[in-house]
C-alpha positions as a LaTeX table, in Angstrom:
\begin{tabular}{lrrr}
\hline
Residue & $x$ (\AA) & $y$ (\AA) & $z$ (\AA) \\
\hline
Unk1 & 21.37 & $-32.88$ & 30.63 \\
Unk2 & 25.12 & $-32.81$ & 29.23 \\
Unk3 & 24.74 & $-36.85$ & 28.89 \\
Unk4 & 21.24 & $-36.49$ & 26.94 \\
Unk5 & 22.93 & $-34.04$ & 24.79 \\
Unk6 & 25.80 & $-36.50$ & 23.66 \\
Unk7 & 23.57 & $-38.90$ & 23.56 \\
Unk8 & 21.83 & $-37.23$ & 21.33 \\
Unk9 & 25.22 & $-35.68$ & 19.26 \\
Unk10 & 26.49 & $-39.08$ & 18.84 \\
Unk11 & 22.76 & $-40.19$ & 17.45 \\
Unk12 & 22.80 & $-37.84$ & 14.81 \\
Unk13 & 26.51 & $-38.41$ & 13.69 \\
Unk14 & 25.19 & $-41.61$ & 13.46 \\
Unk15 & 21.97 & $-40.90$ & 11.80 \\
Unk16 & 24.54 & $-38.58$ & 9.38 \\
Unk17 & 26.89 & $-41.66$ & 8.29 \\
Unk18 & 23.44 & $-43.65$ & 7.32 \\
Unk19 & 22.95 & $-40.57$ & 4.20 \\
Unk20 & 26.94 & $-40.97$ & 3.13 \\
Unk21 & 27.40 & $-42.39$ & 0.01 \\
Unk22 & 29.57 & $-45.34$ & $-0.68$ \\
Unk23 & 33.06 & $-44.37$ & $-1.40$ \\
Unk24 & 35.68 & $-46.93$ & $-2.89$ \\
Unk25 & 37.80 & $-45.61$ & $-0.16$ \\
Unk26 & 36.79 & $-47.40$ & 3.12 \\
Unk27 & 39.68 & $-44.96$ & 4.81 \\
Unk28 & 38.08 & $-41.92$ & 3.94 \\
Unk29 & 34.33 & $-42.71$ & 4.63 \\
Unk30 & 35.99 & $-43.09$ & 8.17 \\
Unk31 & 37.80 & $-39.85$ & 8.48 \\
Unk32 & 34.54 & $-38.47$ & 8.06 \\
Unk33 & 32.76 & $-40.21$ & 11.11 \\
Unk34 & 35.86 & $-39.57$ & 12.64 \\
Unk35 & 36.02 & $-35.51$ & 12.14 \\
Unk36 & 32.21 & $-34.82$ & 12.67 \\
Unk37 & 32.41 & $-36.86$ & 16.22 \\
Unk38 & 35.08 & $-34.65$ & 17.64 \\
Unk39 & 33.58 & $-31.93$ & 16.00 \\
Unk40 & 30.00 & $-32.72$ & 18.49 \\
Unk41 & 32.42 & $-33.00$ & 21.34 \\
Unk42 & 33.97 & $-29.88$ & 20.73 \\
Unk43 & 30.47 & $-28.25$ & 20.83 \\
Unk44 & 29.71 & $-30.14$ & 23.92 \\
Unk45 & 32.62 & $-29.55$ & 26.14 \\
Unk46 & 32.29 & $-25.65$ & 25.13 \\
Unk47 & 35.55 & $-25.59$ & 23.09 \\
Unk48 & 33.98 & $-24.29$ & 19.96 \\
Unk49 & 30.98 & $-22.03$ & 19.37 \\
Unk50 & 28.10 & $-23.72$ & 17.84 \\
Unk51 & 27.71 & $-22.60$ & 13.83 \\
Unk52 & 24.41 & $-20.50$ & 13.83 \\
Unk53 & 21.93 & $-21.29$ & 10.81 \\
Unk54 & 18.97 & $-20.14$ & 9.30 \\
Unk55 & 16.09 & $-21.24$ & 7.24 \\
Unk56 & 14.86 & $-18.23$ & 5.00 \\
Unk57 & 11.26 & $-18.77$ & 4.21 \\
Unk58 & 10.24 & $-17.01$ & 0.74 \\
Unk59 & 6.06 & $-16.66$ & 0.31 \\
Unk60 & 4.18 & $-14.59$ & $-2.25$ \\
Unk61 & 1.50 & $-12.61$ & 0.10 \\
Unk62 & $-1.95$ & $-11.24$ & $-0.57$ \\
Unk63 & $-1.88$ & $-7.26$ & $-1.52$ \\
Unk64 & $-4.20$ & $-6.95$ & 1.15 \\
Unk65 & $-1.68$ & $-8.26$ & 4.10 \\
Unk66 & $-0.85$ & $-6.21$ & 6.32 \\
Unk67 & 3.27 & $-6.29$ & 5.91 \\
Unk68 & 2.27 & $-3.90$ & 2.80 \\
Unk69 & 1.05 & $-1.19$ & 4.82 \\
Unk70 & 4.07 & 1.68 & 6.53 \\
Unk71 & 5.57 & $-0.60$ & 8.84 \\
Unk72 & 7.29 & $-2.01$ & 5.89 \\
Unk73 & 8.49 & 1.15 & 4.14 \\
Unk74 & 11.40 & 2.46 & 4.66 \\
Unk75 & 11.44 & 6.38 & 4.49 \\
Unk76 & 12.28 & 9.64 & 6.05 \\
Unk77 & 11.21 & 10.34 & 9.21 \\
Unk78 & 10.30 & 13.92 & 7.78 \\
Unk79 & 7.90 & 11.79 & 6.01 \\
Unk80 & 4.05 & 9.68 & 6.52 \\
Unk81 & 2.89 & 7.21 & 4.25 \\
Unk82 & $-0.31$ & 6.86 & 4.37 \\
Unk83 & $-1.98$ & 2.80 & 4.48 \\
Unk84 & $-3.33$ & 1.69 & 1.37 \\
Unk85 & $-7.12$ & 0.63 & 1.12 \\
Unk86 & $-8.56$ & $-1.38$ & $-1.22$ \\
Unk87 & $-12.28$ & $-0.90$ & 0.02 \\
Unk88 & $-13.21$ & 1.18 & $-3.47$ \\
Unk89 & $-11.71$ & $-1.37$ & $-5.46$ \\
Unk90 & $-13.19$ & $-4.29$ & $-3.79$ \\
Unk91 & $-16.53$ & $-3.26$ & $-3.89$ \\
Unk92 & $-16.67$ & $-2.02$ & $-7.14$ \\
Unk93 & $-15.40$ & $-5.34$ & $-8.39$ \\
Unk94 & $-17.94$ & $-7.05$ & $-5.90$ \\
Unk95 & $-21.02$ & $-4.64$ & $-7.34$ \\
Unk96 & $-19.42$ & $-5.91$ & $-11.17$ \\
Unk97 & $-19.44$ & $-9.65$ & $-10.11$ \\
Unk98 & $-23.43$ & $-9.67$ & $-8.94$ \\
Unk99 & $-24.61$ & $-7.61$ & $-11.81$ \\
Unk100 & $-22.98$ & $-9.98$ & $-14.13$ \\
Unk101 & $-24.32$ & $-13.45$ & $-12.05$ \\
Unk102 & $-27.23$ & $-11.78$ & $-10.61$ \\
Unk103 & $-28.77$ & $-9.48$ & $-12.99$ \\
Unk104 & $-31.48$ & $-7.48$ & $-11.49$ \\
Unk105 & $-33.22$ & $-6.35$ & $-14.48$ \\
Unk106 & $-35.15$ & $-8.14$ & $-17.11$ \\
Unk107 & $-32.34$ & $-7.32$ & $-19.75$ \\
Unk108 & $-29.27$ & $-9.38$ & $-19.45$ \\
Unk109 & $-27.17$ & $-7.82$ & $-21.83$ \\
Unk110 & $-27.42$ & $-4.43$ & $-19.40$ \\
Unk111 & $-26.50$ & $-6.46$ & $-16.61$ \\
Unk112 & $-23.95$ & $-7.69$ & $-18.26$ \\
Unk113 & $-21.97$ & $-4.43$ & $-19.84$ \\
Unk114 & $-22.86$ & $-2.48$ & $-16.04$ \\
Unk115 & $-21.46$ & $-5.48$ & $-14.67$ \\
Unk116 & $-18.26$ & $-5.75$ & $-17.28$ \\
Unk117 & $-17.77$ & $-1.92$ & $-16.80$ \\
Unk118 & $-17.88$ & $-2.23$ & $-12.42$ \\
Unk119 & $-15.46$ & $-5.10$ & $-13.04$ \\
Unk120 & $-12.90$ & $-3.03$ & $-15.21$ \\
Unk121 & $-13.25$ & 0.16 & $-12.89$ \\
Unk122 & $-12.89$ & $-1.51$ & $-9.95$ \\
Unk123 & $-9.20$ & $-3.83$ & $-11.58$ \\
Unk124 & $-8.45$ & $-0.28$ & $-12.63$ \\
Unk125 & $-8.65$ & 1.33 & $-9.24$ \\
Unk126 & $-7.38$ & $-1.74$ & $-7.43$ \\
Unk127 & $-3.98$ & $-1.04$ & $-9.82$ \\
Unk128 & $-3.95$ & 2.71 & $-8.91$ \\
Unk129 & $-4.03$ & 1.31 & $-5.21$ \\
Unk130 & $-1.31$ & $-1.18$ & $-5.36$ \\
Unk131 & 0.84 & 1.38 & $-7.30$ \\
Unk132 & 0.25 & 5.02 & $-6.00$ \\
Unk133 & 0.70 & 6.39 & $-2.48$ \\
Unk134 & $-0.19$ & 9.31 & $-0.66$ \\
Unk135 & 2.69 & 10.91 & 1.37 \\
Unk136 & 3.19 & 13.83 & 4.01 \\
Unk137 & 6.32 & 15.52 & 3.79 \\
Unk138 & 7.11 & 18.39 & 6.40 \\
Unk139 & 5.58 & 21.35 & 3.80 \\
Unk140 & 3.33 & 19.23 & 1.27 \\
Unk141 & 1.00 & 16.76 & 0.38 \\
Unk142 & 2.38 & 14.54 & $-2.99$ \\
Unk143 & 1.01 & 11.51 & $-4.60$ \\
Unk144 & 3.81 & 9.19 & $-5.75$ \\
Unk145 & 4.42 & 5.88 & $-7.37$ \\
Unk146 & 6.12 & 2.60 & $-5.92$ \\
Unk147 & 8.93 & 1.36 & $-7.41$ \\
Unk148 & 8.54 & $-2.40$ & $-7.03$ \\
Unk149 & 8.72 & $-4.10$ & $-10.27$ \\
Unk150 & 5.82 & $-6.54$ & $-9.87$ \\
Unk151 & 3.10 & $-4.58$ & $-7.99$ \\
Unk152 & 1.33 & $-6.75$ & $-4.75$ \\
Unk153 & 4.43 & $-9.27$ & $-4.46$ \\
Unk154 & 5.98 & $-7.60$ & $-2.31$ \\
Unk155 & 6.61 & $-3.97$ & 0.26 \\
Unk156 & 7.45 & $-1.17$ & $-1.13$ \\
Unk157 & 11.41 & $-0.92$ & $-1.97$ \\
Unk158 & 10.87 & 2.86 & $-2.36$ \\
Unk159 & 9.26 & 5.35 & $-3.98$ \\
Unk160 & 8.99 & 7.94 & $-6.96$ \\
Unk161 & 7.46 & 10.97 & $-8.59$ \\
Unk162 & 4.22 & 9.62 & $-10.40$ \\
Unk163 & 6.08 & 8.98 & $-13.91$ \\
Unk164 & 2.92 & 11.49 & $-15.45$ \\
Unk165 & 2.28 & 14.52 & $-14.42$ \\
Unk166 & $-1.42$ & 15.65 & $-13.10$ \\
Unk167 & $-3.30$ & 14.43 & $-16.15$ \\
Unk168 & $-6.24$ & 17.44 & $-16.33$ \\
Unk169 & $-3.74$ & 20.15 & $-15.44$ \\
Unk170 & $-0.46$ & 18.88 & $-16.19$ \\
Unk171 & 1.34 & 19.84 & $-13.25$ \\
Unk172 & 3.50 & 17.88 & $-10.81$ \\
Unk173 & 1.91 & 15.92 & $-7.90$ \\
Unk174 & 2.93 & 18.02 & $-5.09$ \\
Unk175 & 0.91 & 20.79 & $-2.99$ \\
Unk176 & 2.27 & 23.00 & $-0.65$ \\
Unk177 & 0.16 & 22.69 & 3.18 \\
Unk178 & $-0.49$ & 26.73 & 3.10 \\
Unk179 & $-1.71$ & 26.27 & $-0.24$ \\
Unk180 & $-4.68$ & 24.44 & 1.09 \\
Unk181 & $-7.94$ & 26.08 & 0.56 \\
Unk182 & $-10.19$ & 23.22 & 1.64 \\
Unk183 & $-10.14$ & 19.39 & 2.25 \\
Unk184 & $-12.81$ & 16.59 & 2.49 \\
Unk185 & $-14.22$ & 13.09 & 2.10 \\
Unk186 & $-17.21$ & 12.22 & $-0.27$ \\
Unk187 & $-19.82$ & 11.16 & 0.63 \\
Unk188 & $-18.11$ & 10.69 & 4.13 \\
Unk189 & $-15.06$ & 10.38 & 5.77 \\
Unk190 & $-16.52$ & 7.23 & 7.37 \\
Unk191 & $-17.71$ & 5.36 & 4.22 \\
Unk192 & $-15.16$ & 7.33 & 1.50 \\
Unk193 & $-15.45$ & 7.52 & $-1.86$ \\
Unk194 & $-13.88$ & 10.22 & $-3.33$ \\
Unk195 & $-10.89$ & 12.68 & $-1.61$ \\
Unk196 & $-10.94$ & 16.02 & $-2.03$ \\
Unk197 & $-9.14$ & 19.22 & $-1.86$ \\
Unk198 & $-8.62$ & 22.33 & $-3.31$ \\
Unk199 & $-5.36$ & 24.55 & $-3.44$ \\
Unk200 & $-3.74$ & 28.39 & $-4.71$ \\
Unk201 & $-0.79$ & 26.89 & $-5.98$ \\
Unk202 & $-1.53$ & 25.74 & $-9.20$ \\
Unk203 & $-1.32$ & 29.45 & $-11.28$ \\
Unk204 & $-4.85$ & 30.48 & $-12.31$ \\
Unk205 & $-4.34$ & 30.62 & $-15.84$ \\
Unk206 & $-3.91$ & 26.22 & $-15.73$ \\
Unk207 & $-7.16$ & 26.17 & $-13.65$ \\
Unk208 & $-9.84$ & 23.69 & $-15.03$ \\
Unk209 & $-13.17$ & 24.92 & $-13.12$ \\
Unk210 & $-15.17$ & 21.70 & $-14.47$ \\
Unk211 & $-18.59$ & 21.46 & $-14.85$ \\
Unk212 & $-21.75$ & 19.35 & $-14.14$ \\
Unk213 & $-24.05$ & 19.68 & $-17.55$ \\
Unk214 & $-24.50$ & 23.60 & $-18.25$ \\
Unk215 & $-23.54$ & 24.34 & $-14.44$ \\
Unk216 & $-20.10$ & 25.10 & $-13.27$ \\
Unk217 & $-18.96$ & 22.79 & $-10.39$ \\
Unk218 & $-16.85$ & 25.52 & $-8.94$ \\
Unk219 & $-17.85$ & 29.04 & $-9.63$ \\
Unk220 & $-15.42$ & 30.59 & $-6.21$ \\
Unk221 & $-12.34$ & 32.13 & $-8.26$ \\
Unk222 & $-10.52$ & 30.88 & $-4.68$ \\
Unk223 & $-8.56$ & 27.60 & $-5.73$ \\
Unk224 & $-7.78$ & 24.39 & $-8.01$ \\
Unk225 & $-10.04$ & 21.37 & $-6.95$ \\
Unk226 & $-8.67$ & 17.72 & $-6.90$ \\
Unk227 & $-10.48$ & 14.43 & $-6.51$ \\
Unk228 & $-8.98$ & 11.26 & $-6.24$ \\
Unk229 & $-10.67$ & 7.73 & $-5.30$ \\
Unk230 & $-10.27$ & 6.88 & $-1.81$ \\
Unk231 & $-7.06$ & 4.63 & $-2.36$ \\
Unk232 & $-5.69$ & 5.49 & 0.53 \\
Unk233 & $-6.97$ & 5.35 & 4.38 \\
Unk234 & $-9.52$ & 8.02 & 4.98 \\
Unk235 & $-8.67$ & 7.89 & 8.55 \\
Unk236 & $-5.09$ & 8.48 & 8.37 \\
Unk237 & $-5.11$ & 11.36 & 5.03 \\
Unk238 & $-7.66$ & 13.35 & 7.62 \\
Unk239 & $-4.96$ & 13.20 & 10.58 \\
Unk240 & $-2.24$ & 14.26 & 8.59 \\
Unk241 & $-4.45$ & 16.98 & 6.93 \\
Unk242 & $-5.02$ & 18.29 & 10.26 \\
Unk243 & $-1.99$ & 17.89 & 11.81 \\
Unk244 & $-0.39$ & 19.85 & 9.30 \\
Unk245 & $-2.90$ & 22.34 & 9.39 \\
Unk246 & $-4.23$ & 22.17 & 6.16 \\
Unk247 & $-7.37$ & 24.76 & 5.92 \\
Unk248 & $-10.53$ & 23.42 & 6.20 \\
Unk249 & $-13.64$ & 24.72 & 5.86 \\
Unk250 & $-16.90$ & 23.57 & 7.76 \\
Unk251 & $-16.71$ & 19.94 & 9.53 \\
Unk252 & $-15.88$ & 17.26 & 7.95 \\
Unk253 & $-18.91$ & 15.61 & 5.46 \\
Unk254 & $-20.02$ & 12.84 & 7.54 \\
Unk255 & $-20.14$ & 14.65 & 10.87 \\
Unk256 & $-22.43$ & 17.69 & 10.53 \\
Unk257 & $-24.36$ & 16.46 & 13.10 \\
Unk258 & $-22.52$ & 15.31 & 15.25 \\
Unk259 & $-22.81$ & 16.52 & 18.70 \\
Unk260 & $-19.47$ & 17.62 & 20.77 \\
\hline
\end{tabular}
């Protein structure tokens, strides 16, 4: 084994003096040899430690990948990130992409502005997803933004307040977990949409009740309610809902039947 390997040293300080230039000083071409073949015997005869190298590989990946997801981040351990999912986004753009080729309907220019529209919600959403991130802290829920400087390049290098504050209400991003009225998933927590959840900490005279037409969406004076496209894994906000004990009222939408 020991011969093979000087065999093979003295091969590739061979190999090495084909890739030397010419020099105009024949003596100094052959201090050269001379230094990098006791150099190989050195490393042979264990009298020096071999010089440890790397190759650093750099690669711009997919959003999607999963490198982007928590394993990558580096928080608190008081703290959950939760995945990001680009299922909303995807499929919106998708729904855009086959109105616009595949038109349905005998008028094309419908087609087209449904389909233009699906394709600008759904780039819209995808950005929200790439930029904003649900996290768990030991006492509250808060939505923040990434502080990456080119948005899918790369994991997360941390995280921030959202630079806006809650744009109906104007207050920060950040619930407190016994402020939690109710929590769910629309229209499931299997095939998510929407998130939802309403709180008591926002101060009643900043509450927005909404409404559908000439009906009120909320007429219970019990609570602020949020919705929020399902940018983030359904699976995982539900866990962390429940671990923290966030109130919750009925079962979750999606499993009303479901037996125990």
């Amino acid at each position: 084994m020991k011969l093979s390997s000087l065999i093979f040293a003295l091969a590739g300080s061979g190999g090495a003096a084909a890739f030397l230039q010419p020099s105009k000083s024949p003596q100094l071409q052959s201090n050269l040899l001379r230094h990098e073949e006791k150099s190989n015997v050195a490393f042979l005869t264990g009298e020096v430690a071999p010089k440890s190298f790397s190759l650093h590989m750099v690669a711009i990946r997919s959003p999607f990948w999963p490198a982007f997801d928590s394993n990558d981040k580096e928080v608190s351990s008081d703290e959950f990130i939760v995945d990001r999912d680009f299922s909303v986004a995807t499929t919106l753009m998708a729904v855009g992409i086959w109105l616009t080729c595949f038109g349905p309907s005998n008028y094309h220019e419908v087609d087209m502005i449904g389909g233009i529209f699906h394709i600008w919600f759904g780039a819209f959403i995808g950005k929200q997803t790439m930029k904003t991130r649900a996290v768990f802290t030991k006492d509250s829920f808060e939505l923040r933004t990434v502080t990456n400087k080119h948005l899918g390049l790369q994991a997360d290098k941390g995280l921030k307040p959202k630079e806006r504050k809650n744009y109906v209400l104007g207050t920060d991003n950040t619930w407190k977990f016994d402020s939690f009225v109710n929590w769910d998933f629309f229209p499931s927590v299997d095939l998510p949409i929407l998130v939802y959840f309403k709180e008591t900490q926002t101060p009643k005279e900043v509450q927005i009740k909404g409404s559908l037409g000439a009906r009120q969406m909320d007429r219970r004076d019990n609570g602020q309610m949020h919705f929020f496209p399902a940018y983030a894994n359904a699976k995982q906000l539900r866990e962390q809902f429940e671990v923290h004990r966030c109130q919750k009222i009925g079962p979750v939408h999606g499993e009303e039947f479901k037996k125990n």
